[in-house]
Coordinates of C-alpha atoms in Angstrom, one line a residue:
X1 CA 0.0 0.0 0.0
X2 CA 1.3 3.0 -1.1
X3 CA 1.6 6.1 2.1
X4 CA -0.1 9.4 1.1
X5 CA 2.1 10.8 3.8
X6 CA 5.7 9.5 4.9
X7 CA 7.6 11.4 7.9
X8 CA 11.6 10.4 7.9
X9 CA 13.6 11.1 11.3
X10 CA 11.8 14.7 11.6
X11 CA 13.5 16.9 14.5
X12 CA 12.2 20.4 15.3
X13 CA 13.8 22.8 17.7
X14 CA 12.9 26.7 18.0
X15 CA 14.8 28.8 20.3
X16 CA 17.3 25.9 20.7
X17 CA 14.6 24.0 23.2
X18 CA 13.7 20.6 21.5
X19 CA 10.0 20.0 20.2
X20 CA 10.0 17.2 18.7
X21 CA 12.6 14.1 18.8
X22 CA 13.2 11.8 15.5
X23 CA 9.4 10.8 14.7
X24 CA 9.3 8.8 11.8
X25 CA 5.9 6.9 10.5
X26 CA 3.5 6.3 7.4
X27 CA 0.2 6.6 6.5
X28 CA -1.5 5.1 4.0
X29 CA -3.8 6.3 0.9
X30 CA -7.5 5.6 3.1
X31 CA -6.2 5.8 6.6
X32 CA -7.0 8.0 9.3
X33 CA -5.1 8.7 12.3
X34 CA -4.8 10.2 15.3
X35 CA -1.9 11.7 17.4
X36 CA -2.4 11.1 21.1
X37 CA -1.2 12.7 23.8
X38 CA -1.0 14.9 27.0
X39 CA -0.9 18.8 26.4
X40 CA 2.6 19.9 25.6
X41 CA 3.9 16.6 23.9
X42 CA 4.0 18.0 20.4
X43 CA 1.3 16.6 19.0
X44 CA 0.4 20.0 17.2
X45 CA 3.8 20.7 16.9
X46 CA 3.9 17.6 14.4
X47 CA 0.6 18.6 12.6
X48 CA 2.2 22.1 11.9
X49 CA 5.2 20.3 10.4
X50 CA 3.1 18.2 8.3
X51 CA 1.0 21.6 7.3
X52 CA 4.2 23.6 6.1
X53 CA 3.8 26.0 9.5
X54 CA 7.1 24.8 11.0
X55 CA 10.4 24.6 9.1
X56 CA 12.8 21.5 9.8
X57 CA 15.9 21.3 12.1
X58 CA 15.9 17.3 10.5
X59 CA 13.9 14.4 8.7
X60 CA 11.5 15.0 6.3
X61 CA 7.9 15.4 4.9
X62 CA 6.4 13.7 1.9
X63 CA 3.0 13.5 0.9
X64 CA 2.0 11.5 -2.1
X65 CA 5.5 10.8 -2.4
X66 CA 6.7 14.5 -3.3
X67 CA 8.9 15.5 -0.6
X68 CA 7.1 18.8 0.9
X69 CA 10.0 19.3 3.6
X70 CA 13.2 19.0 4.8
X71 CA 16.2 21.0 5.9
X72 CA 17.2 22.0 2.5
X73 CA 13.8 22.3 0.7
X74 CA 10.4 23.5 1.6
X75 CA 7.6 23.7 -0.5
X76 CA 4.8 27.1 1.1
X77 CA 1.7 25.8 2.8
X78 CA -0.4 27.0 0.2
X79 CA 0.5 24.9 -2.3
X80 CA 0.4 21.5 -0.5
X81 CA -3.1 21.0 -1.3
X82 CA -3.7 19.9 2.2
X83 CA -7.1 20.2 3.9
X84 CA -7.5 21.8 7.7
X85 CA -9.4 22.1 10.3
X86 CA -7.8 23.8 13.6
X87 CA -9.7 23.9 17.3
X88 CA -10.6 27.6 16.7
X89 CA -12.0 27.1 13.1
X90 CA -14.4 30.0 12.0
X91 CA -17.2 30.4 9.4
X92 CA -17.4 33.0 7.1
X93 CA -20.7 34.9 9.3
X94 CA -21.8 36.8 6.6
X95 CA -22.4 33.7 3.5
X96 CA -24.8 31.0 4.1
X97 CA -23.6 27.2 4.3
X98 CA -23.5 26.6 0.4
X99 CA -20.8 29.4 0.5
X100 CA -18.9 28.9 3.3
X101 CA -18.4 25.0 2.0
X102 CA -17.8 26.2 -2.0
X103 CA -14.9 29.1 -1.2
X104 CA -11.9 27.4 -1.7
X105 CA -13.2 25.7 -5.1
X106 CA -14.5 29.6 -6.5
X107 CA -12.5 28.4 -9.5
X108 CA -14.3 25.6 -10.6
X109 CA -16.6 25.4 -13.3
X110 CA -20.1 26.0 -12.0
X111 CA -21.6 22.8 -12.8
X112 CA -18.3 20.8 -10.8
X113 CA -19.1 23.7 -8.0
X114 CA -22.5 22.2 -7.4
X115 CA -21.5 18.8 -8.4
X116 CA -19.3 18.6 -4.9
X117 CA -21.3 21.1 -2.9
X118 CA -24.5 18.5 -3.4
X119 CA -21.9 15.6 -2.8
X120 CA -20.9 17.2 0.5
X121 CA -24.4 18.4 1.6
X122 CA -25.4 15.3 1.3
X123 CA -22.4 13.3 3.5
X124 CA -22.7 15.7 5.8
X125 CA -26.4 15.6 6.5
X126 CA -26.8 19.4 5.6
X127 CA -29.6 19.5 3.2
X128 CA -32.0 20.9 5.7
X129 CA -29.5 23.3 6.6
X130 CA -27.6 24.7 3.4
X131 CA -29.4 27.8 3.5
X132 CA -28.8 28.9 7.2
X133 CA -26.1 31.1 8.2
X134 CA -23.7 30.1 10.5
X135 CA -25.3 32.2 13.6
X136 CA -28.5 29.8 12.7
X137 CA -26.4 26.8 13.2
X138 CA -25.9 24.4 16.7
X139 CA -21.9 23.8 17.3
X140 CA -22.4 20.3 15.5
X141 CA -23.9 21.5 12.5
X142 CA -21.0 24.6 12.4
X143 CA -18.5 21.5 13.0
X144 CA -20.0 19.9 9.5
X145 CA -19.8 22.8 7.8
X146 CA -16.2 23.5 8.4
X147 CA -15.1 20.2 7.8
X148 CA -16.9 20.0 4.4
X149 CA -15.2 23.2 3.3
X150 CA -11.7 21.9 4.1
X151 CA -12.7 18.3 2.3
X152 CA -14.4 20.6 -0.5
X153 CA -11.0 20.9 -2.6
X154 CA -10.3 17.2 -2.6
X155 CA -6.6 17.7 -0.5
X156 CA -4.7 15.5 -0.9
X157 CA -4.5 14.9 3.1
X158 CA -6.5 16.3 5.9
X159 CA -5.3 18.1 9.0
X160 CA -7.3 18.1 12.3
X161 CA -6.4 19.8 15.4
X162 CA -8.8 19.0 18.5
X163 CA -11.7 19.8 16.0
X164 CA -14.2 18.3 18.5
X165 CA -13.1 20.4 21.5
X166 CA -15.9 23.0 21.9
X167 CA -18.3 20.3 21.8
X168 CA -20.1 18.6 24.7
X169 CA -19.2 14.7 25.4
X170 CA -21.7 13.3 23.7
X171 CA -21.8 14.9 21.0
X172 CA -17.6 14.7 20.3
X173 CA -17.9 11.1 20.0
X174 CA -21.2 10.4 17.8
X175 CA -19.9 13.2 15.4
X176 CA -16.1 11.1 15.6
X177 CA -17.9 8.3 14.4
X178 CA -19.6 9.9 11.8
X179 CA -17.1 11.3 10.7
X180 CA -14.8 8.5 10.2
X181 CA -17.5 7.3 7.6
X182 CA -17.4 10.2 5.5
X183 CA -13.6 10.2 5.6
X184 CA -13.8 6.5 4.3
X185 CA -16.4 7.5 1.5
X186 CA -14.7 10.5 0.4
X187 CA -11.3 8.5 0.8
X188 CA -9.1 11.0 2.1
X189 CA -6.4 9.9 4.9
X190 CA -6.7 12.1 7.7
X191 CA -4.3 12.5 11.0
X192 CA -6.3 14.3 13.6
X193 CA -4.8 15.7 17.0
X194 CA -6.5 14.6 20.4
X195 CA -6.2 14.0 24.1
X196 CA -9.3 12.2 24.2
X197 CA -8.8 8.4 23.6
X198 CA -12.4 7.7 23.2
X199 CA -12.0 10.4 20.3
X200 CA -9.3 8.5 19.6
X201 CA -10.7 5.0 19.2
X202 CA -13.8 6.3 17.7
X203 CA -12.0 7.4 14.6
X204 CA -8.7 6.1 14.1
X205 CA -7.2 2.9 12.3
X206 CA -3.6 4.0 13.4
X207 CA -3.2 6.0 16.6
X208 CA 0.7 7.4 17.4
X209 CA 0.8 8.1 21.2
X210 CA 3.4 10.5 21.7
X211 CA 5.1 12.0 25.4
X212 CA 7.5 14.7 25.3
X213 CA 7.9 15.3 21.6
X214 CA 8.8 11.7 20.9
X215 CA 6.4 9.5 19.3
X216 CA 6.4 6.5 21.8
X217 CA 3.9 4.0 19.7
X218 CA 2.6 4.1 16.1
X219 CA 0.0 1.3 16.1
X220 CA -3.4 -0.3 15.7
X221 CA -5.7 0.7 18.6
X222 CA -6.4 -2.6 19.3
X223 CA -3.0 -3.1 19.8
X224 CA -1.8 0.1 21.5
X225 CA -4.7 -1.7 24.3
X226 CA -3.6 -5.3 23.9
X227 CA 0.1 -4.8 23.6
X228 CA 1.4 -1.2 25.1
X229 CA 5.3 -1.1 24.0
X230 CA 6.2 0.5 27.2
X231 CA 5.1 1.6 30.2
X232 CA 4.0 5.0 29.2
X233 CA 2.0 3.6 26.8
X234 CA 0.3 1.2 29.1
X235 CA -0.5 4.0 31.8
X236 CA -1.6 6.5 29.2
X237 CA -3.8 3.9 27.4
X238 CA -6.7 2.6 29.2
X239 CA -7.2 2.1 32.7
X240 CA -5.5 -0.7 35.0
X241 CA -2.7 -0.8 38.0
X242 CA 0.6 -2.6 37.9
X243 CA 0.9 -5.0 40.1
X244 CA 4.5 -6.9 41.0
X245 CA 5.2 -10.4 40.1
X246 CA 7.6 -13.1 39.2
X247 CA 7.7 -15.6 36.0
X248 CA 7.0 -19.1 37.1
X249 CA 6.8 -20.3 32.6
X250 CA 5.4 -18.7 29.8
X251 CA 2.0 -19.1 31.1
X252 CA 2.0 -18.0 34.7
X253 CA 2.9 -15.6 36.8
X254 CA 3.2 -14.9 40.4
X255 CA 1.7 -12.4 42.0
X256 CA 0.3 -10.8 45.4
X257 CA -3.0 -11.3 44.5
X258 CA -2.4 -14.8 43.3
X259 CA -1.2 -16.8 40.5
X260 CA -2.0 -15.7 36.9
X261 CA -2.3 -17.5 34.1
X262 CA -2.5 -16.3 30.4
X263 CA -0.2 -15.9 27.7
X264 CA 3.1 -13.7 28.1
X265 CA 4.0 -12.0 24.7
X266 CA 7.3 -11.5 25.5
X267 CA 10.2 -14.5 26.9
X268 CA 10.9 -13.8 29.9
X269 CA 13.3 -16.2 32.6
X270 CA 11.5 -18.3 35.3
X271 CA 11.6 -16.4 38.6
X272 CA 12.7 -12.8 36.7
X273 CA 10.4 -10.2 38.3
X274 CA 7.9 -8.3 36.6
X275 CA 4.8 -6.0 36.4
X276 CA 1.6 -7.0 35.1
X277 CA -0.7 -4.7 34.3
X278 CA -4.3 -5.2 35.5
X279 CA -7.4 -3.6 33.7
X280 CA -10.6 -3.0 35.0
X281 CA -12.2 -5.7 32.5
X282 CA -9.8 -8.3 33.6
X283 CA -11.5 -8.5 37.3
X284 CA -14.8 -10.0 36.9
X285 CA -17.5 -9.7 39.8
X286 CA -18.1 -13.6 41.1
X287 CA -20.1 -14.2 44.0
X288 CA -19.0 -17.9 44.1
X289 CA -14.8 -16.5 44.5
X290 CA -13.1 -17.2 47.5
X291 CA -11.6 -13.9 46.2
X292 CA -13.0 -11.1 48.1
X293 CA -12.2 -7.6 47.9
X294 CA -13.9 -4.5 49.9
X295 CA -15.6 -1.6 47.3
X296 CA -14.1 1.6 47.9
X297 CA -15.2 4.0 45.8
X298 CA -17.8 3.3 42.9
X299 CA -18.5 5.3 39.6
X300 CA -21.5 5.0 37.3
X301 CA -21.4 4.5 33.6
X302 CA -25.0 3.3 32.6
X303 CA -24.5 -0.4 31.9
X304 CA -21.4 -0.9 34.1
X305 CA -20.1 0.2 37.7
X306 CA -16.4 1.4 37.7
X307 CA -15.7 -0.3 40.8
X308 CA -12.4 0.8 43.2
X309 CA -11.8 -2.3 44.9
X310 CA -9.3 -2.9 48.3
X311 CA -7.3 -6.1 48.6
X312 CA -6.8 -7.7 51.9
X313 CA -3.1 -6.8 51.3
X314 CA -4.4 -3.4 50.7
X315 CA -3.9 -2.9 47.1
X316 CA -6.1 -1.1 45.2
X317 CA -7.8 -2.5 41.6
X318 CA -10.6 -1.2 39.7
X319 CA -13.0 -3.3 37.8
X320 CA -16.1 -3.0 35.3
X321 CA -19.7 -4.9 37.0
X322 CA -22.6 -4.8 35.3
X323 CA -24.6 -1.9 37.1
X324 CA -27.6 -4.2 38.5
X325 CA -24.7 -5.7 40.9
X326 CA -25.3 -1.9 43.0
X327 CA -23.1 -2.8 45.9
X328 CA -21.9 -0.4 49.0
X329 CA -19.0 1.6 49.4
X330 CA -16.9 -1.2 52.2
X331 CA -19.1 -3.9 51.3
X332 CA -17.1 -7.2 50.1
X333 CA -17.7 -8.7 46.9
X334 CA -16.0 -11.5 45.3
X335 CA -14.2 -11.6 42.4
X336 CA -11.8 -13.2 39.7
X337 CA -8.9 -12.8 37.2
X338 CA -10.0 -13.5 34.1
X339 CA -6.9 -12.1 31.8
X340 CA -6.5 -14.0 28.7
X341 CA -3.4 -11.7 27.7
X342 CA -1.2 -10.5 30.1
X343 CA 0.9 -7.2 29.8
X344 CA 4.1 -7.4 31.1
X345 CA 6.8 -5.4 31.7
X346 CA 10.4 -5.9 33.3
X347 CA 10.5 -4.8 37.3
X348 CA 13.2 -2.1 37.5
X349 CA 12.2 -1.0 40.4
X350 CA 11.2 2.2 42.3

């Protein structure tokens, strides 16, 4: 599969303070994907490189295969023919949707103006809409709008930074998923920037988490769940606690709160200690377990409780019950590992 957008060892400093730290990855011709990441780890950093905003200390840019940056070369922003959407995007207040979407394709002929504007209208869910202007529009449907216009073009790649973040929960992640579908029709890739994982996993088939302007993981989000590379990853991903252990084989491990058993990814000795990280869906709620563990805080999601639970040894787990188990906060319940793949990581200590 050929990547519509290739970054090669790409270093940025300004002012002599580092920004971002030899970040290479590709991304294919459909893909979309998101950068992940704590405020201040350079995920918009990276975006602006990509856009033609920064220029390059080292490494390089390519999209489509034409090389768009590098230390010796640099091709303006304007003529990258790359779509974007930034947190603080803004409407045009004074032209009605149909001309907010058509302004950056003016130049068309009229009948390929309409052609695209109908196309969009239409993928976007506008057509009740397209003759409001933006002060007659919810945040959602101003969202829409600014995203058809940047998609209006056909760019060859589409830039988004935090484009959900003035909207409320709910409505960030239904419009993610939308979203991803049109991106898919229209078949642009896209790399969006986000702190939000559930933004994250909504819309991405590749998610780079990156910490200090290094990228630390380029992966699937499946995998970035199921196999964290390190233990950043695993404590910025998901929820869960480490908890110490030692190898016994390949298939167990021991541990304070008992013996494990699942498959280790990763060889490690007999008796080497480790960490093993313990997510919320691993700890079922069994009131047949010898297991008990004393409920210490409890949150509520709908379908499940978010359960804080104390060990006798006084370690502290969480774990996902269905909500009709509506226990009190220091009341026992039993539980039980059930971990079919266990992350692991070396035990360096403190």
């Amino acid at each position: 599969m050929n990547n519509s957008i290739e970054i090669k060892e790409l270093s940025l400093s300004i002012e002599g303070r580092s920004i971002l730290e030899n970040i290479s990855f590709g991304l294919g011709e459909i893909e979309i994907a998101c950068l992940l990441g704590p405020s201040g780890c350079g995920k918009t950093s990276l975006l602006r490189c990509i856009a033609g905003f920064e220029k390059l200390n080292h490494g390089e840019v390519s999209i489509k295969g034409v090389i768009m940056n590098n230390p010796n070369h640099y091709i303006p922003v304007e003529q990258r023919n790359i779509g974007m959407v930034f947190q603080d995007y803004v409407l045009f207040p004074h032209m009605d949707v149909r001309k907010n979407i058509t302004f950056g394709i003016a130049d068309l002929k009229p009948f390929r103006i309409k052609e695209r504007l109908d196309e969009l209208i239409e993928l976007f869910g506008l057509e009740a809409h397209a003759d409001k202007y933006p002060h007659q529009l919810s945040g959602g449907q101003q969202q829409r709008v600014a995203l058809a216009r940047a998609m209006a073009p056909r760019p060859r790649v589409l830039l988004l930074d935090e484009p959900f973040a003035s909207l409320d929960i709910e409505l960030r992640e239904s419009l993610a998923r939308e979203l991803r579908s049109i991106l898919k029709q229209d078949s642009v890739a896209t790399i969006m920037v986000t702190h939000n994982q559930l933004e994250a996993f909504a819309m991405a088939d590749i998610i780079g988490v990156m910490a200090n302007g290094k990228l630390m993981q380029w992966d699937t989000p499946f995998d970035l769940y199921h196999e964290p590379k390190t233990l950043d990853v695993a404590n910025f991903i998901g929820e869960g606690t480490f908890v110490k252990g030692e190898i016994i084989n390949q298939t167990d491990v021991k541990t304070d709160i008992g013996n494990i058993k699942g498959h280790i990814p990763h060889n490690y000795d007999s008796g080497e200690k480790v960490q093993v990280l313990i997510r919320p869906d691993d700890i079922l709620h069994d009131d047949d377990s010898k297991l008990t563990a004393l409920v210490k805080e409890k949150e509520f999601r709908g379908p499940q409780f978010l359960y804080t639970l104390e060990m006798k040894n006084g370690l502290f787990l969480q774990s996902l019950v269905p909500s009709h188990h509506d226990h009190a906060i220091n009341e026992p319940i039993g539980i039980k590992m059930a971990i079919d793949h266990l992350v692991v990581f070396p035990d360096i200590g403190e």
